[in-house]
Every structure is written in structure tokens, then in C-alpha cells.
XYZ file of C-alpha atoms in Angstrom:
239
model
C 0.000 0.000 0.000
C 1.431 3.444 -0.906
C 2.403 5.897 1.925
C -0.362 8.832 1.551
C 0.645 12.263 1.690
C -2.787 14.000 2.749
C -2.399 14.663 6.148
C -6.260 15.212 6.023
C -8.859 14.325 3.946
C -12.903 15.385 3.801
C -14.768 12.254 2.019
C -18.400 13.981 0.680
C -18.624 15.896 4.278
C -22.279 17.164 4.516
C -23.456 19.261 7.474
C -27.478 19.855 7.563
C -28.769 21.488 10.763
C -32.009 20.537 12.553
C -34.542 23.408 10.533
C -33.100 21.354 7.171
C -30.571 24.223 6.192
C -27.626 22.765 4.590
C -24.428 24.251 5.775
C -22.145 21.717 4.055
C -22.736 19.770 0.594
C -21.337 16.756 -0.145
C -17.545 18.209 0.312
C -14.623 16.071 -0.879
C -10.823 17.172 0.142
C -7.612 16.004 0.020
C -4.969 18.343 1.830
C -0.665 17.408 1.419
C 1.367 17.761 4.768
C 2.510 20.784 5.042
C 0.179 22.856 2.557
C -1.056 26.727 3.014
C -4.527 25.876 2.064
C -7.401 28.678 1.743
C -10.801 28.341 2.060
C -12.553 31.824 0.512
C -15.966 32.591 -0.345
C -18.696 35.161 0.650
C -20.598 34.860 4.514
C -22.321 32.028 5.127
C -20.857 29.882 2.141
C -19.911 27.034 4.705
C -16.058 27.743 5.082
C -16.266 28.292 9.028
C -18.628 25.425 9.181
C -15.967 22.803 7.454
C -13.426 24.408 9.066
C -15.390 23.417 12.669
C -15.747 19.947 11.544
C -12.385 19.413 10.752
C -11.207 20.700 13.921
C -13.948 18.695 15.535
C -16.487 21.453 16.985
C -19.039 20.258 14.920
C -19.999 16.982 13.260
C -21.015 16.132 9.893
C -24.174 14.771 8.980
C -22.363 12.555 6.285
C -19.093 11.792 5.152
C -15.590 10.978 6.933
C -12.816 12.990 7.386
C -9.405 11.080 8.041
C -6.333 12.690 9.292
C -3.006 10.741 8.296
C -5.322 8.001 6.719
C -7.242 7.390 9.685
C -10.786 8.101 10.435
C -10.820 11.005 13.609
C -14.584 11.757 12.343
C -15.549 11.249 15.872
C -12.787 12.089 17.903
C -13.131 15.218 20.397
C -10.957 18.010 19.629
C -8.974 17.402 22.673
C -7.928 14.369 20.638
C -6.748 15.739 17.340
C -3.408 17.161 16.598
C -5.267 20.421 15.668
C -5.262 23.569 16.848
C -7.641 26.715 16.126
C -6.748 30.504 16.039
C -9.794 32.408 15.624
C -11.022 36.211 14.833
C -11.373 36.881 18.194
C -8.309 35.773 19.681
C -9.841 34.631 23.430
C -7.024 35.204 25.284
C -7.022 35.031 28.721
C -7.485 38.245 30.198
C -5.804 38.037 33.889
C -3.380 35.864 32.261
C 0.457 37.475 31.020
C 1.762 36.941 27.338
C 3.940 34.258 29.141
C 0.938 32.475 30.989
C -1.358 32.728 27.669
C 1.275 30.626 25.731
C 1.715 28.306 28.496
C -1.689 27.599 28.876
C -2.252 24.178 26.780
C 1.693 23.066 27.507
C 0.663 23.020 31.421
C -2.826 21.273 30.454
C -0.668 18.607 29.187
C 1.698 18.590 32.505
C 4.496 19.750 30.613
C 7.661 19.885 32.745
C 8.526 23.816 33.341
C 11.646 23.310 32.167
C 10.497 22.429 28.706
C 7.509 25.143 28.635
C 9.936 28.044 29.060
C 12.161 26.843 26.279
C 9.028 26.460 24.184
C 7.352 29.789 24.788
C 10.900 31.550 24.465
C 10.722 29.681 20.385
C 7.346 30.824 20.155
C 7.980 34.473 21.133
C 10.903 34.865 19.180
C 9.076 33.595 16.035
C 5.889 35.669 17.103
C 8.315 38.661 17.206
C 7.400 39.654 20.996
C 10.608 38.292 22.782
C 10.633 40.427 25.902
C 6.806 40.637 26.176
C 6.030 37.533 28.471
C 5.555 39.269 31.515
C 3.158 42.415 29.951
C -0.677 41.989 30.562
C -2.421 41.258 27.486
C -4.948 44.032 28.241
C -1.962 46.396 27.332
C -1.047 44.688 23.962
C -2.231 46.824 20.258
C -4.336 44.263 18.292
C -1.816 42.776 15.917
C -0.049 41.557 19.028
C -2.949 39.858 20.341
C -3.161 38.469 17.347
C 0.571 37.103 17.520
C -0.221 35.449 21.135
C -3.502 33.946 19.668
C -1.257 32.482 17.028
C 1.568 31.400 19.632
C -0.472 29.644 22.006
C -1.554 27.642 19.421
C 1.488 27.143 17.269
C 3.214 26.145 20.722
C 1.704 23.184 21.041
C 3.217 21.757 17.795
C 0.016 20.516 16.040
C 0.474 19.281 12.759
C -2.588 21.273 11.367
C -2.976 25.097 12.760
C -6.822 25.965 11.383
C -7.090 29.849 11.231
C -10.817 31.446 11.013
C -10.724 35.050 9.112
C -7.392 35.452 12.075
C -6.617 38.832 10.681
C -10.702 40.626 10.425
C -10.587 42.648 13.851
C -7.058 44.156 11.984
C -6.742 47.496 9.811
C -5.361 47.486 6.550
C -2.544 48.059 7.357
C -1.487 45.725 10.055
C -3.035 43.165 8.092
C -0.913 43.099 4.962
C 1.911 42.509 7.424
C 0.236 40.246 9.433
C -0.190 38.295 5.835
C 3.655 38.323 5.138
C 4.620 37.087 8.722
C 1.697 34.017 8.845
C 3.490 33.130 5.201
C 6.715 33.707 6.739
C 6.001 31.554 9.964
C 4.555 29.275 8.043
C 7.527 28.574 5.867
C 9.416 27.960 9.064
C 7.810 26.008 11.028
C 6.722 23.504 8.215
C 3.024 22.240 9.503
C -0.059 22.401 7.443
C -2.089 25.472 7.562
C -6.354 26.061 6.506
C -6.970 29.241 6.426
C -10.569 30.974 6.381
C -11.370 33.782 5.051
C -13.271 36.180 2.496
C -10.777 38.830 1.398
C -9.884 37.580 -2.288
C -6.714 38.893 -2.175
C -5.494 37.824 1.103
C -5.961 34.352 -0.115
C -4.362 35.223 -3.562
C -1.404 36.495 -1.849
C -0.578 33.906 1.123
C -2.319 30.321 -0.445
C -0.559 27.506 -1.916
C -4.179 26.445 -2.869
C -7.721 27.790 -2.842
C -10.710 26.135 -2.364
C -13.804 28.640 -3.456
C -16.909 28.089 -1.681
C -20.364 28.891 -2.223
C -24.092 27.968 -1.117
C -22.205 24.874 0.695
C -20.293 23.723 -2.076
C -16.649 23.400 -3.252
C -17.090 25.692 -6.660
C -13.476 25.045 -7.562
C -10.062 24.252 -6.236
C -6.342 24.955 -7.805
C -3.628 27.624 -7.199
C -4.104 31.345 -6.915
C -2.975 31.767 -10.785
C -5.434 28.711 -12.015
C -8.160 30.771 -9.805
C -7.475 34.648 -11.047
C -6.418 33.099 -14.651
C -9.368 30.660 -15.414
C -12.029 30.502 -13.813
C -14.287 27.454 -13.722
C -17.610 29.119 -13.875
C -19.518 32.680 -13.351
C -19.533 33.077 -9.357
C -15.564 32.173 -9.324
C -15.091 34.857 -11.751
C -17.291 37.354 -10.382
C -16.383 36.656 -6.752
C -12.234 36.970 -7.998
């Protein structure tokens, strides 16, 4: 049997709520180790939703999704090498930039020893070396953002999901939050889904695209195969 590359893969995922409204339709995905992948499309198109599922927040109706060639469809989230960075980063308020990072090593009963070398890596490749000891009440929001991304980048998962990470950002913050997440992501080698509807933030950071609509994939392929031919009207309109 050959050795499979797709760290995960969605086999037709649907996700139909209780009222009968289909979030999800019949979704199939293969993802390689290691990929920048983007998932872009207008509110409500079903990106967070599959992006949920996959980290294991909500369940599908149908389908499987396998991780390393295994099924983890019903595996808590707890249980998957995943971890989530969202818009709003939820950090822990009476918690320091040091104790924020920390958070899910300690969970784990990490020896101290190894959690200060870790968050030390972290903040250095964050860019806030120096910071662990500031509240993060007194941070500006790109360096919220940077601890959000941290805590979860500490525990070495092999998939880091990010939902629309960079919204609560201005413009200009933004763009260079793009070029370090590209940067970071170069470095530290793990597989990255990304969420979001700005067409040119997933243009400029994806190895791959996967444009969404109504629930369903509309088409998949690299930023140039996207912008250069589209597969049908709403891809071109919505590029």
C-alpha cells in the first residue's frame, strides 16, 4: 500500500442542521502535509462550518474525514493534533503573554523546564521576545493576534486551522500580518487552513484555494489557475 501524503482528507462531508438548512454539501478534500490551504468565499458559504468539523467542533451529517489516513470523524478536539486561532483571539485576560502561551503546555503537565524553552521559540518567532511578563490588556491588536497564534502554534500541532485570524485588523497591520503568517509558516513547516473572504489575502498567502459557495466546493487549484481561469460565473465574479 502506498504511503499517503494528505495529512487530512474530507470524504463527501455534509453538514445539515435541525430546521433542514444545509451548511455543508457533499464536500470532498484532500490536503498534502505541510500545505497553506485557503478556504474563501462570501458569509455564510460554509467555510467556518468545514473548518469546525475538521477541527472537531461540529460533526457532519455525512461523510468521513481522516487525518493521516485514519478516520478522527468522531474524535473530540482534545484528541486531534489540531489547533484553532480564531477572529477573536480569546485570550485570557488576567493571564500574562507568558501564561497565555503556556496555557495548553501546562494542560498537558508539561515539565517547566520544557515550557519556558518552548514559549521563548514561540515568542521569538511571534516577534514579541521580551513581552512575556506584559498583561495582554496592554497589547495593540496585531499583538494579540501574535499570542492567539503562539499559544496555538506552541503546542506543535500538525494542522494550525485559522478562522478570518486577521478581520478585527486594519489594513494596514493586516498586509503585514499576511507576510509574517506566510513567513512563519515557511518555518515552522506544519499544514495550515486558512478561512477567510478577502480575495486577495488568499491570492497572496495560499498555496491552494478552495472557493466556496451555497455549501459547495465551486473550484479548487492555485491562486494563478483561480485569477487566470475561472471554472464558472460566481468564481469569476467573486475573484
Amino acid at each position: 500500500m502506498e504511503k499517503t501524503t494528505n495529512i487530512i482528507e474530507l470524504r463527501h462531508i455534509s453538514r445539515i442542521y435541525e430546521d433542514g438548512f444545509t451548511a455543508v454539501s457533499d464536500f470532498n478534500l484532500e490536503v498534502k502535509k505541510g500545505e497553506f490551504i485557503t478556504f474563501l468565499g462570501p458569509s455564510g458559504c460554509g467555510k467556518t462550518t468545514t473548518l469546525r468539523m475538521i477541527a472537531g467542533f461540529d460533526h457532519p451529517t455525512e461523510g468521513e474525514i481522516l487525518l493521516n489516513g485514519k478516520s478522527i470523524t468522531n474524535l473530540p478536539p482534545n484528541k486531534r493534533p489540531i489547533n484553532t486561532v480564531f477572529q477573536r483571539y480569546a485570550l485570557f485576560p488576567h493571564m500574562n503573554v507568558f501564561e497565555n502561551i503556556a496555557f495548553g503546555l501546562k494542560q498537558k503537565n508539561t515539565p517547566k523546564d520544557v515550557i519556558i524553552k518552548k514559549v521563548k521559540k514561540v515568542l521569538e518567532l511571534v516577534d514579541l521576545e521580551g513581552f512575556e511578563n506584559r498583561s495582554v490588556t496592554t497589547l495593540s491588536g496585531g499583538q494579540q493576534q501574535r499570542v492567539a497564534i503562539a499559544r496555538a502554534v506552541v503546542n506543535e500541532p500538525q494542522i494550525l486551522l485559522l478562522d478570518e485570524p486577521l478581520g478585527a485588523l486594519d489594513l494596514k497591520m493586516r498586509k503585514e500580518m499576511q507576510l509574517e503568517l506566510k513567513a512563519m509558516h515557511k518555518e515552522l513547516g506544519i499544514t495550515f487552513i486558512y478561512v477567510t473572504h478577502d480575495q486577495e489575502e488568499a491570492l497572496t498567502m495560499s498555496d491552494k484555494i478552495v472557493v466556496m459557495s451555497e455549501g459547495k466546493m465551486q473550484q479548487i487549484g492555485t491562486p494563478e489557475d483561480i485569477y487566470n481561469e475561472p471554472k464558472n460565473a460566481f468564481v469569476a465574479d467573486f475573484i
